[in-house]
Amino acid sequence: MMRLWTFLLLLLATAASAQPIRWQEQYPGVWKGTFGKPDNYTLLSAAGATPQAATLERLQSVDFPLPKMEVHAELIDGKTYLRFPLQKNEQIYGLGLNFQTVHQRGKILNLHVDHYGGKDNGRTHAPVPFYVSSRGYGVLVNSAQYLTYYVGTGVRKDAKVPAEVKDRNTDKSWNSRPYSDAVEVYVPTEGAEVYVFAGINPLDAIKRYNLFCGGGALPPKWGLGFTQRVQKLYTADEVIKEVAEFEEHGFPLDFIGLEPGWQSKAYPCSFEWDKGRFPNPAALVKKLADKGVRLNLWTNPYISPESPVSKAIEPFTGSHTVWNGTVPDLNHPDAKRILAGQLSRSQIDIGISGYKIDEVDGYDYYLWPDMAKFPSGISGVQMRQTYGVLAQKLTDSLYRQHNKRTFGLVRASNAGANNMPYVIYNDYYSHQDFITALVNSGFCGVLWTPEVRGSKTGEEWLRRFQTVVFSPMAMINAWSSGTKPWSFPEVAEKVKYYAQLRMELMPYLYSEFAKYHFEGTPPFRAMVLEEGFQGQTNASLNNQDLETNPYLEAVNKEVKDQYMCGEYLLVAPLFTGESTRKVLLPKGNWYDFYSGRYVGNGEEIVAKPEDDRIPVYVKDGGIIPMTTARLHVPAAGEKVNLVIRHYGEKEGMYNLYDDDGLSFDYEKGAYSWRRIVLKRNASGKLEGDISAPAKNKPNTIGTVKFEFMGQ
Amino acid sequence: MMRLWTFLLLLLATAASAQPIRWQEQYPGVWKGTFGKPDNYTLLSAAGATPQAATLERLQSVDFPLPKMEVHAELIDGKTYLRFPLQKNEQIYGLGLNFQTVHQRGKILNLHVDHYGGKDNGRTHAPVPFYVSSRGYGVLVNSAQYLTYYVGTGVRKDAKVPAEVKDRNTDKSWNSRPYSDAVEVYVPTEGAEVYVFAGINPLDAIKRYNLFCGGGALPPKWGLGFTQRVQKLYTADEVIKEVAEFEEHGFPLDFIGLEPGWQSKAYPCSFEWDKGRFPNPAALVKKLADKGVRLNLWTNPYISPESPVSKAIEPFTGSHTVWNGTVPDLNHPDAKRILAGQLSRSQIDIGISGYKIDEVDGYDYYLWPDMAKFPSGISGVQMRQTYGVLAQKLTDSLYRQHNKRTFGLVRASNAGANNMPYVIYNDYYSHQDFITALVNSGFCGVLWTPEVRGSKTGEEWLRRFQTVVFSPMAMINAWSSGTKPWSFPEVAEKVKYYAQLRMELMPYLYSEFAKYHFEGTPPFRAMVLEEGFQGQTNASLNNQDLETNPYLEAVNKEVKDQYMCGEYLLVAPLFTGESTRKVLLPKGNWYDFYSGRYVGNGEEIVAKPEDDRIPVYVKDGGIIPMTTARLHVPAAGEKVNLVIRHYGEKEGMYNLYDDDGLSFDYEKGAYSWRRIVLKRNASGKLEGDISAPAKNKPNTIGTVKFEFMGQ
């Protein structure tokens, strides 16, 4: 009898530990799964992410994209084990801002907010626990804990696909990586919350994810202009002088970034102006505004004992300090209130346009240890995983109160903050890795800039500048080097050309960001998200020295050095020392951006650009709305004249976005899409047309001309 | 009333979570601390570590070495937070087999068994959670979980030492690493077990730790001879031919290592001889034994479906496979029994002398994921942290049953396995890092060999060979390269010289290992454990490019390229490309090993050895018992004649260890210490004397001569 009871109890316990995930459809193609007892505080709750419900509701209904019976959840050793099936030849992308890899299958990632350390091991600025499958679905684990992902590495005894056992002694086809049929995730809590996003293709799944997190960020127009961050100890006078220099050089400039020296104390921070270097900040802001230039301020969140808020905020700070400054509990209403008060009074109310939120990522020895305690009750780990998100939310909310969009920088983010208008940057500087991060940013709902800081040669300066203008934030960060765009005279003209090109492309870029917000389509994204892109995904065993790699890993080639900038532009950067490179073109005809000439179709070509240009190609039928080069984005109410380029042969249409470029009124409907149509007339000649401006909506478009690059 | 109850309950809960550690003295200078609910399965329980109680009891009583009030334990977020105070200028050593650093203060280590990955971040073959302080005490956290150590990095608001807050904007003395006064440890369980070891100096604390874990390993004499591992697909005939070649070349050889090809299947393993390559293993063993050569066999634990034990052991294997082989639960009595049976029948019973236990470390994508389940009930994490220990225990126990000592290799170990006769090795190959690992091995109770595999030049071959003969295992691992000691003819004579020197030093090395076992003194250890060693421990801020290191880390020099080999020998390796180097000598007179010449006292000297020698120095009064060069260690019962060298001027004494060199009879008292005394006679001349052999104890010493190197 005792045995029977014991047996029944065991059965119950096992049943409880292997309870299935409870799935609930949230929107067409969006399911929420709950297992056990998930944390209350999560990535999505930290971000306050609110889905774009109306848009999501209108999406096409899709089946649950995985065989539900093969999605497994189990409590093991007090932690939640999640398993999602993989098929052969299925590739996985995402899982955070990786700098060296695009293909994540076969990787093990310990997702942990940190400054990137040189290896794609999960420690990165935005270790987003969202992955996208080549089969067209995405999976998000909504947890603010440190998560371990085994992306098709573990092989279970009871796996469906039988093991192909080989004898390494004699079988040359022995593979050190046996086939694995699942993504396995370990969540160190007694439950978890999962979201599955379906789609007709991977990009479609990503769009659902972005929409679910509130849509992508829509920057103010000025945020997409050019920005220069000045040397850290600049004074107000030096800033004014800098602006004048930009004017003299005829170089575009929309906002200047002030580095730590604007504060009276930094590391840790006072959050108040240094009276010596900035005796009259309000006057400075106004003077710059009159010249069409805004100001962005560097800060980190660590509070100096000499800050005016230091005493008041102390009860709402963590147990440990960072650079001897207290750590405000950004999850605590009082800490937020006090800090927000200081930021408002001292900076936002006088017209500062944004922040660069530094050092919210790592390293471990700078920030608080995992066991640090915070008054709001979340753990040191949860705070680490969401501190960048909380900092973005706090500052962004202050601008929302002013009905003014901001655009800034941050060094850590996570899932749910997709709609936050901040761009990630870091202290690393490998140009190749910077581009791979840009490629990956589109998978995880973050923005990344391959900022330009210094260079050893003019060639390097140009190459870096060329990619930063094809990125979310066109920036030179001269906090230390003091370099100017024209610091390398031998390439100064070419650098200016690209800064001007950035301004000319503004209507296109702004519309692509609008699509990020309204449709969830990331403006900078990987080639694999393009229809008809083959890539080079064949694994091949290279001859390797057994001494250094005794396990003969199969090397999987992936495309990490070219990306899509918006719907039509394919950017294939050249790095220092290169004058030529291979470019992989997706299926369809592609055309040179500069000349309009046809270059290829679904093949690998060799780019040998003239004039040290960066190779850029345009999809057939590409419609690129451009404007004339200018020093600053249009002022409020100003109309700009457009030149709309068409490339290739195809007919097509493009929705051009229009709003006031400054406020949040678009959230209440103060925007419009102007429909551009390219069609062949009766004689077979391409003709362009744009719909009339919408009544009672912001209209910033003047005259419209069409330029047919294909003729 | 409700409020009062709530308050009282809160008070109780807080009290419970901040309960002090319960300390109990185990032996003089050894305390066990218990907090909360520690795991039942721990590092010490996995190793079955049994203290050398009699020796420990006789040690001098010492005070608890830390201010108990400052040792803190607290339950935070379901995990145990431990804190141990640090003083200014206190340095911390240990915390595992690190390859690039000796000083651990300021480091953050996530202790995790893994193949070393190129960075001292806690992932290493023996991530031993034991640290030693320069103030002369050690702390062990006895947990088989992944532990996070913040070794003087976290700064608490309530720290005793007030923060020195500086403004980075203007203060050039700003330091990116504020002063931290504690070691903080996070143990992911609701309790922990801690051991504190006191001592009059750091070495004394280490000795207590080693004795507490059973004393260090005492290898069989033959284990300290020379060993050659042959190419993986060698046949029995090729092995015999190899032995003959060694004889022809007059090159020492005590055991040969067979690599995976001895098995019929490998990766995963069959654990049975390949009939084609080894038709008669028992005959081979005997033939080699007649020539004074033993055999060691490579294996990893992963079981091929074609292994004779595969079916029987399947119910006692883990949920996941490794290289498509099942993973025996080495914590399960049935798995152990079945595997032990196969090893005994097939290998040990026919006279195989030991194993090389491979791939019990990592990488993560080879081994099982953390959530893997094992029938014995320990977690995938606990299994990972102790698998190497369990494998050592299993094989060592089989040799104990035969009353024969073994000496082998293993690629993972941990605290508690200090008495296991296995030497760690890996696939890495930086010679400098290999030496640093050797330096660190003495802190954590493990043995490490900087094995020689291949080389690009004869110079490299010689340099690597010179250090491996001054290490626990003098080995060439030619599993892939097939190199022989004489493969580089230009250095063949010098290589042979050092192999012979290894054999000549056998009496000294064997006695030093005996001291490891009986006294806990690690035979290979860091310079900082020498009395009167100053080192170079001043932190200095270097001029660094702000762009690449914006936080201006203070660089702390440490000595990681020279070590002590036993009580008297200081080894200062030269690396490829070097013909000269600096050597730091501790206080006291030091003498050149080869010539006996005085070289310096408590200073930095420049070594410029002749004949491409490796710089080796001897402490004043150093007594080095040596024998004549030989091809194999003495056979059972064979007596060897000693030449006992004395260096310098000092009088002194040395305990020379003697036993049968083969069995475990020494554990029952079948050993003796022969006391060697060097004294000046009436005329002031040094004279040497050795005590008579003990009655009824093994006596392997023939004639004894003294050589006075200082005269």
CSV table of N, CA and C in Angstrom, one decimal, chain A residues 74 76-77 81 108 150 155-157 163-164 166-169 174 176-178 184 186 232-233 260-261 263 265-267 277 314 317-321 323-324 359 364-366 369-371 373 379 411 427 453 480-481 546-547 550-551 553, chain B residues 74 76-77 81 108 150 155-157 163-164 166-169 174 176-178 184 186 232-233 260-261 263-267 277 314 317-321 323-324 359 364-366 369-371 373 379 411 427 453 480-481 546-547 550-551 553:
chain,number,residue,atom,x,y,z
A,74,GLU,N,10.8,21.0,-19.0
A,74,GLU,CA,11.0,20.1,-17.8
A,74,GLU,C,11.7,20.8,-16.8
A,76,ILE,N,14.5,20.6,-14.1
A,76,ILE,CA,15.6,19.7,-13.8
A,76,ILE,C,16.5,20.5,-12.9
A,77,ASP,N,16.8,19.9,-11.7
A,77,ASP,CA,17.8,20.5,-10.8
A,77,ASP,C,17.3,21.9,-10.4
A,81,TYR,N,14.3,23.4,-18.2
A,81,TYR,CA,14.9,22.9,-19.5
A,81,TYR,C,13.9,23.1,-20.6
A,108,ILE,N,27.1,27.4,-28.6
A,108,ILE,CA,26.6,27.5,-27.2
A,108,ILE,C,26.8,28.9,-26.7
A,150,TYR,N,22.0,25.9,-26.1
A,150,TYR,CA,22.7,24.9,-26.8
A,150,TYR,C,22.0,24.8,-28.2
A,155,VAL,N,23.2,15.9,-28.0
A,155,VAL,CA,22.6,14.8,-28.7
A,155,VAL,C,22.0,13.9,-27.6
A,156,ARG,N,20.7,13.6,-27.7
A,156,ARG,CA,20.1,12.8,-26.7
A,156,ARG,C,20.1,11.3,-27.1
A,157,LYS,N,20.1,10.4,-26.1
A,157,LYS,CA,20.0,9.0,-26.4
A,157,LYS,C,18.7,8.7,-27.1
A,163,ALA,N,21.7,7.9,-34.3
A,163,ALA,CA,23.1,8.4,-34.4
A,163,ALA,C,23.9,7.6,-35.4
A,164,GLU,N,24.8,8.4,-36.1
A,164,GLU,CA,25.6,7.7,-37.1
A,164,GLU,C,27.0,7.5,-36.4
A,166,LYS,N,30.6,6.5,-35.8
A,166,LYS,CA,31.8,6.2,-36.6
A,166,LYS,C,33.0,5.9,-35.8
A,167,ASP,N,34.0,5.2,-36.3
A,167,ASP,CA,35.2,4.9,-35.6
A,167,ASP,C,36.3,5.9,-36.1
A,168,ARG,N,36.7,6.8,-35.1
A,168,ARG,CA,37.6,7.8,-35.5
A,168,ARG,C,39.0,7.2,-35.9
A,169,ASN,N,39.3,6.0,-35.4
A,169,ASN,CA,40.6,5.4,-35.8
A,169,ASN,C,40.8,5.3,-37.3
A,174,TRP,N,34.7,10.7,-40.1
A,174,TRP,CA,34.3,10.9,-38.7
A,174,TRP,C,34.2,12.4,-38.4
A,176,SER,N,33.5,15.5,-35.6
A,176,SER,CA,33.6,15.8,-34.2
A,176,SER,C,32.3,16.4,-33.7
A,177,ARG,N,31.3,16.7,-34.6
A,177,ARG,CA,30.1,17.3,-34.2
A,177,ARG,C,28.9,16.5,-34.7
A,178,PRO,N,28.5,15.4,-33.9
A,178,PRO,CA,27.4,14.6,-34.3
A,178,PRO,C,26.2,15.4,-34.5
A,184,GLU,N,18.4,23.6,-27.1
A,184,GLU,CA,18.1,23.3,-25.7
A,184,GLU,C,18.5,24.6,-24.9
A,186,TYR,N,18.6,26.4,-21.0
A,186,TYR,CA,18.5,26.2,-19.6
A,186,TYR,C,18.2,27.6,-18.9
A,232,LYS,N,36.7,65.0,-24.9
A,232,LYS,CA,35.9,65.0,-23.7
A,232,LYS,C,36.0,66.3,-22.8
A,233,LEU,N,37.1,67.0,-22.9
A,233,LEU,CA,37.2,68.2,-22.1
A,233,LEU,C,36.9,69.5,-22.8
A,260,PRO,N,32.4,63.1,-21.3
A,260,PRO,CA,32.2,63.3,-19.9
A,260,PRO,C,32.5,64.7,-19.4
A,261,GLY,N,33.3,65.5,-20.1
A,261,GLY,CA,33.7,66.8,-19.5
A,261,GLY,C,32.6,67.8,-19.3
A,263,GLN,N,30.2,67.4,-17.5
A,263,GLN,CA,29.8,67.2,-16.1
A,263,GLN,C,30.8,67.8,-15.2
A,265,LYS,N,31.7,66.4,-12.6
A,265,LYS,CA,32.4,65.2,-12.1
A,265,LYS,C,32.0,64.0,-13.0
A,266,ALA,N,32.9,63.1,-13.3
A,266,ALA,CA,32.5,62.0,-14.0
A,266,ALA,C,33.3,60.7,-13.5
A,267,TYR,N,32.6,59.6,-13.6
A,267,TYR,CA,33.2,58.3,-13.1
A,267,TYR,C,33.6,58.4,-11.6
A,277,ARG,N,33.6,74.9,-17.6
A,277,ARG,CA,33.6,74.5,-19.1
A,277,ARG,C,32.3,74.9,-19.7
A,314,GLU,N,20.3,57.9,-2.4
A,314,GLU,CA,21.1,56.8,-1.8
A,314,GLU,C,20.2,55.6,-1.3
A,317,THR,N,19.6,52.9,-4.1
A,317,THR,CA,20.7,52.5,-4.9
A,317,THR,C,21.1,51.1,-4.4
A,318,GLY,N,21.9,50.4,-5.2
A,318,GLY,CA,22.4,49.0,-4.9
A,318,GLY,C,23.4,48.9,-3.8
A,319,SER,N,23.6,47.7,-3.4
A,319,SER,CA,24.5,47.4,-2.3
A,319,SER,C,26.0,47.7,-2.7
A,320,HIS,N,26.3,47.6,-3.9
A,320,HIS,CA,27.7,47.8,-4.4
A,320,HIS,C,27.8,49.1,-5.2
A,321,THR,N,29.0,49.6,-5.3
A,321,THR,CA,29.2,50.8,-6.1
A,321,THR,C,30.0,50.5,-7.4
A,323,TRP,N,32.8,52.4,-9.8
A,323,TRP,CA,33.7,53.5,-9.8
A,323,TRP,C,33.4,54.4,-8.6
A,324,ASN,N,33.2,53.8,-7.5
A,324,ASN,CA,32.9,54.5,-6.3
A,324,ASN,C,31.6,55.4,-6.3
A,359,GLU,N,28.5,52.4,-20.4
A,359,GLU,CA,28.9,51.5,-19.3
A,359,GLU,C,27.8,50.8,-18.5
A,364,ASP,N,32.5,42.8,-16.0
A,364,ASP,CA,32.0,42.3,-14.7
A,364,ASP,C,32.8,43.0,-13.6
A,365,TYR,N,34.0,43.3,-13.8
A,365,TYR,CA,34.8,43.9,-12.7
A,365,TYR,C,34.6,45.4,-12.6
A,366,TYR,N,33.9,46.0,-13.5
A,366,TYR,CA,33.5,47.4,-13.4
A,366,TYR,C,32.1,47.4,-12.7
A,369,PRO,N,28.7,43.0,-8.7
A,369,PRO,CA,28.7,41.5,-8.8
A,369,PRO,C,27.3,41.0,-8.8
A,370,ASP,N,27.1,39.7,-9.2
A,370,ASP,CA,25.8,39.1,-9.4
A,370,ASP,C,25.0,39.1,-8.1
A,371,MET,N,25.6,39.1,-7.0
A,371,MET,CA,24.9,39.0,-5.7
A,371,MET,C,24.6,40.4,-5.1
A,373,LYS,N,22.6,43.6,-4.1
A,373,LYS,CA,21.2,43.7,-3.8
A,373,LYS,C,20.7,45.1,-4.2
A,379,SER,N,17.0,40.9,-8.6
A,379,SER,CA,18.4,40.5,-8.3
A,379,SER,C,19.4,41.2,-9.1
A,411,ARG,N,24.9,51.4,-24.4
A,411,ARG,CA,25.9,50.3,-24.6
A,411,ARG,C,25.3,48.9,-24.1
A,427,ASP,N,33.7,49.9,-27.3
A,427,ASP,CA,35.1,50.3,-27.3
A,427,ASP,C,35.9,49.4,-28.2
A,453,ARG,N,36.3,56.3,-34.9
A,453,ARG,CA,36.9,57.1,-33.8
A,453,ARG,C,38.3,57.6,-34.3
A,480,SER,N,38.3,61.0,-27.7
A,480,SER,CA,39.7,60.9,-27.3
A,480,SER,C,40.6,61.4,-28.4
A,481,SER,N,40.3,61.1,-29.7
A,481,SER,CA,41.3,61.4,-30.8
A,481,SER,C,41.2,62.8,-31.3
A,546,LEU,N,46.4,18.5,-37.3
A,546,LEU,CA,45.8,17.7,-36.2
A,546,LEU,C,46.3,18.2,-34.8
A,547,GLU,N,47.6,18.7,-34.8
A,547,GLU,CA,48.2,19.1,-33.5
A,547,GLU,C,47.4,20.3,-32.9
A,550,PRO,N,42.7,19.0,-33.0
A,550,PRO,CA,42.6,17.6,-33.1
A,550,PRO,C,41.2,17.1,-33.4
A,551,TYR,N,40.2,17.9,-33.4
A,551,TYR,CA,38.9,17.4,-33.6
A,551,TYR,C,38.3,17.7,-35.0
A,553,GLU,N,37.1,20.3,-36.8
A,553,GLU,CA,35.8,20.9,-36.9
A,553,GLU,C,35.4,21.2,-38.4
B,74,GLU,N,25.3,34.7,3.3
B,74,GLU,CA,23.9,35.2,3.2
B,74,GLU,C,23.2,34.5,2.0
B,76,ILE,N,20.9,34.9,-1.0
B,76,ILE,CA,20.4,36.0,-1.8
B,76,ILE,C,19.9,35.3,-3.1
B,77,ASP,N,18.6,35.6,-3.5
B,77,ASP,CA,18.1,35.1,-4.7
B,77,ASP,C,18.2,33.6,-4.8
B,81,TYR,N,25.7,33.5,-0.9
B,81,TYR,CA,26.8,34.6,-1.0
B,81,TYR,C,27.7,34.4,0.1
B,108,ILE,N,37.9,37.9,-11.9
B,108,ILE,CA,36.6,37.3,-11.7
B,108,ILE,C,36.7,36.0,-12.4
B,150,TYR,N,34.6,36.6,-7.2
B,150,TYR,CA,35.0,38.0,-7.4
B,150,TYR,C,36.1,38.2,-6.4
B,155,VAL,N,32.9,46.4,-4.7
B,155,VAL,CA,33.0,47.5,-3.7
B,155,VAL,C,31.6,47.7,-3.1
B,156,ARG,N,31.5,47.5,-1.8
B,156,ARG,CA,30.2,47.7,-1.2
B,156,ARG,C,30.1,49.1,-0.7
B,157,LYS,N,28.8,49.5,-0.6
B,157,LYS,CA,28.6,50.9,0.0
B,157,LYS,C,29.0,50.9,1.4
B,163,ALA,N,35.7,54.9,0.3
B,163,ALA,CA,36.0,55.0,-1.1
B,163,ALA,C,36.8,56.3,-1.3
B,164,GLU,N,37.7,56.2,-2.2
B,164,GLU,CA,38.5,57.4,-2.7
B,164,GLU,C,37.9,57.8,-4.0
B,166,LYS,N,37.3,59.9,-7.2
B,166,LYS,CA,38.1,60.8,-8.0
B,166,LYS,C,37.3,61.2,-9.2
B,167,ASP,N,37.6,62.4,-9.8
B,167,ASP,CA,36.9,62.8,-11.0
B,167,ASP,C,37.8,62.5,-12.2
B,168,ARG,N,37.3,61.6,-13.0
B,168,ARG,CA,38.1,61.1,-14.1
B,168,ARG,C,38.4,62.3,-15.1
B,169,ASN,N,37.5,63.3,-15.1
B,169,ASN,CA,37.7,64.4,-16.1
B,169,ASN,C,39.1,65.0,-15.9
B,174,TRP,N,43.1,59.0,-11.4
B,174,TRP,CA,41.9,58.2,-11.4
B,174,TRP,C,42.2,56.8,-11.8
B,176,SER,N,40.7,52.9,-12.6
B,176,SER,CA,39.4,52.3,-13.1
B,176,SER,C,39.0,51.1,-12.2
B,177,ARG,N,39.9,50.8,-11.2
B,177,ARG,CA,39.6,49.6,-10.3
B,177,ARG,C,39.7,50.1,-8.9
B,178,PRO,N,38.6,50.6,-8.4
B,178,PRO,CA,38.6,51.1,-7.0
B,178,PRO,C,38.9,50.0,-6.0
B,184,GLU,N,34.4,37.7,-2.9
B,184,GLU,CA,33.0,37.4,-2.8
B,184,GLU,C,32.7,36.2,-3.7
B,186,TYR,N,29.8,33.3,-5.2
B,186,TYR,CA,28.3,33.1,-5.3
B,186,TYR,C,28.2,31.6,-5.6
B,232,LYS,N,48.9,7.2,-33.1
B,232,LYS,CA,47.7,6.6,-32.7
B,232,LYS,C,47.4,5.3,-33.3
B,233,LEU,N,47.9,5.0,-34.5
B,233,LEU,CA,47.5,3.8,-35.2
B,233,LEU,C,48.6,2.7,-35.2
B,260,PRO,N,44.6,6.2,-29.3
B,260,PRO,CA,43.3,5.5,-29.5
B,260,PRO,C,43.3,4.2,-30.3
B,261,GLY,N,44.3,4.1,-31.2
B,261,GLY,CA,44.3,2.9,-32.0
B,261,GLY,C,44.4,1.6,-31.4
B,263,GLN,N,42.4,0.5,-29.4
B,263,GLN,CA,41.0,0.0,-29.2
B,263,GLN,C,40.4,-0.3,-30.6
B,264,SER,N,39.5,-1.2,-30.6
B,264,SER,CA,38.9,-1.6,-31.9
B,264,SER,C,38.0,-0.5,-32.4
B,265,LYS,N,37.5,0.4,-31.5
B,265,LYS,CA,36.7,1.6,-31.9
B,265,LYS,C,37.1,2.7,-30.9
B,266,ALA,N,37.1,3.9,-31.5
B,266,ALA,CA,37.4,5.0,-30.6
B,266,ALA,C,36.5,6.2,-31.0
B,267,TYR,N,36.1,7.0,-30.0
B,267,TYR,CA,35.3,8.2,-30.3
B,267,TYR,C,34.0,7.8,-31.0
B,277,ARG,N,45.5,-4.8,-34.9
B,277,ARG,CA,46.7,-4.1,-34.5
B,277,ARG,C,47.3,-4.7,-33.3
B,314,GLU,N,24.1,0.6,-20.4
B,314,GLU,CA,23.1,1.6,-21.0
B,314,GLU,C,22.2,2.2,-19.9
B,317,THR,N,23.7,5.2,-17.9
B,317,THR,CA,24.4,6.2,-18.6
B,317,THR,C,23.5,7.5,-18.6
B,318,GLY,N,24.1,8.6,-19.0
B,318,GLY,CA,23.4,9.9,-19.0
B,318,GLY,C,22.4,10.0,-20.2
B,319,SER,N,21.6,11.0,-20.1
B,319,SER,CA,20.5,11.3,-21.1
B,319,SER,C,21.1,11.7,-22.5
B,320,HIS,N,22.3,12.2,-22.5
B,320,HIS,CA,22.9,12.7,-23.7
B,320,HIS,C,24.1,11.9,-24.0
B,321,THR,N,24.5,11.9,-25.3
B,321,THR,CA,25.7,11.1,-25.7
B,321,THR,C,26.8,12.1,-26.0
B,323,TRP,N,30.0,12.2,-28.7
B,323,TRP,CA,30.5,11.6,-29.9
B,323,TRP,C,29.7,10.3,-30.2
B,324,ASN,N,28.4,10.4,-30.0
B,324,ASN,CA,27.5,9.3,-30.2
B,324,ASN,C,27.8,8.1,-29.3
B,359,GLU,N,39.4,13.9,-22.6
B,359,GLU,CA,38.1,14.6,-22.9
B,359,GLU,C,37.1,14.5,-21.8
B,364,ASP,N,32.3,22.5,-24.2
B,364,ASP,CA,30.8,22.4,-23.9
B,364,ASP,C,30.1,21.7,-25.0
B,365,TYR,N,30.5,21.9,-26.3
B,365,TYR,CA,29.8,21.3,-27.4
B,365,TYR,C,30.2,19.9,-27.7
B,366,TYR,N,31.2,19.4,-27.0
B,366,TYR,CA,31.5,18.0,-27.1
B,366,TYR,C,30.8,17.2,-26.0
B,369,PRO,N,25.2,18.7,-22.2
B,369,PRO,CA,24.8,20.0,-21.8
B,369,PRO,C,24.4,19.9,-20.3
B,370,ASP,N,24.4,21.1,-19.7
B,370,ASP,CA,24.2,21.2,-18.2
B,370,ASP,C,22.9,20.5,-17.7
B,371,MET,N,21.9,20.4,-18.6
B,371,MET,CA,20.6,19.9,-18.1
B,371,MET,C,20.6,18.4,-18.3
B,373,LYS,N,20.7,14.5,-17.7
B,373,LYS,CA,20.3,13.8,-16.5
B,373,LYS,C,21.1,12.5,-16.4
B,379,SER,N,23.4,16.2,-10.8
B,379,SER,CA,23.0,17.0,-12.0
B,379,SER,C,24.1,16.9,-13.1
B,411,ARG,N,42.5,14.8,-18.1
B,411,ARG,CA,42.3,16.2,-18.6
B,411,ARG,C,41.4,17.0,-17.8
B,427,ASP,N,45.4,20.2,-25.2
B,427,ASP,CA,45.7,20.4,-26.6
B,427,ASP,C,46.3,21.7,-26.9
B,453,ARG,N,55.0,17.8,-28.0
B,453,ARG,CA,54.3,17.1,-29.0
B,453,ARG,C,55.1,17.2,-30.4
B,480,SER,N,50.2,12.3,-32.8
B,480,SER,CA,49.9,12.7,-34.2
B,480,SER,C,51.2,12.9,-35.0
B,481,SER,N,52.2,13.5,-34.3
B,481,SER,CA,53.4,13.9,-35.0
B,481,SER,C,54.4,12.8,-35.3
B,546,LEU,N,44.4,55.5,-25.2
B,546,LEU,CA,43.0,55.6,-24.6
B,546,LEU,C,42.0,54.9,-25.5
B,547,GLU,N,42.3,54.9,-26.8
B,547,GLU,CA,41.3,54.4,-27.7
B,547,GLU,C,41.1,52.9,-27.5
B,550,PRO,N,40.3,52.4,-22.7
B,550,PRO,CA,39.9,53.6,-22.2
B,550,PRO,C,39.8,53.6,-20.6
B,551,TYR,N,40.0,52.5,-20.0
B,551,TYR,CA,39.9,52.5,-18.6
B,551,TYR,C,41.2,52.5,-17.9
B,553,GLU,N,43.8,50.4,-17.1
B,553,GLU,CA,44.0,49.4,-16.1
B,553,GLU,C,45.4,49.5,-15.6
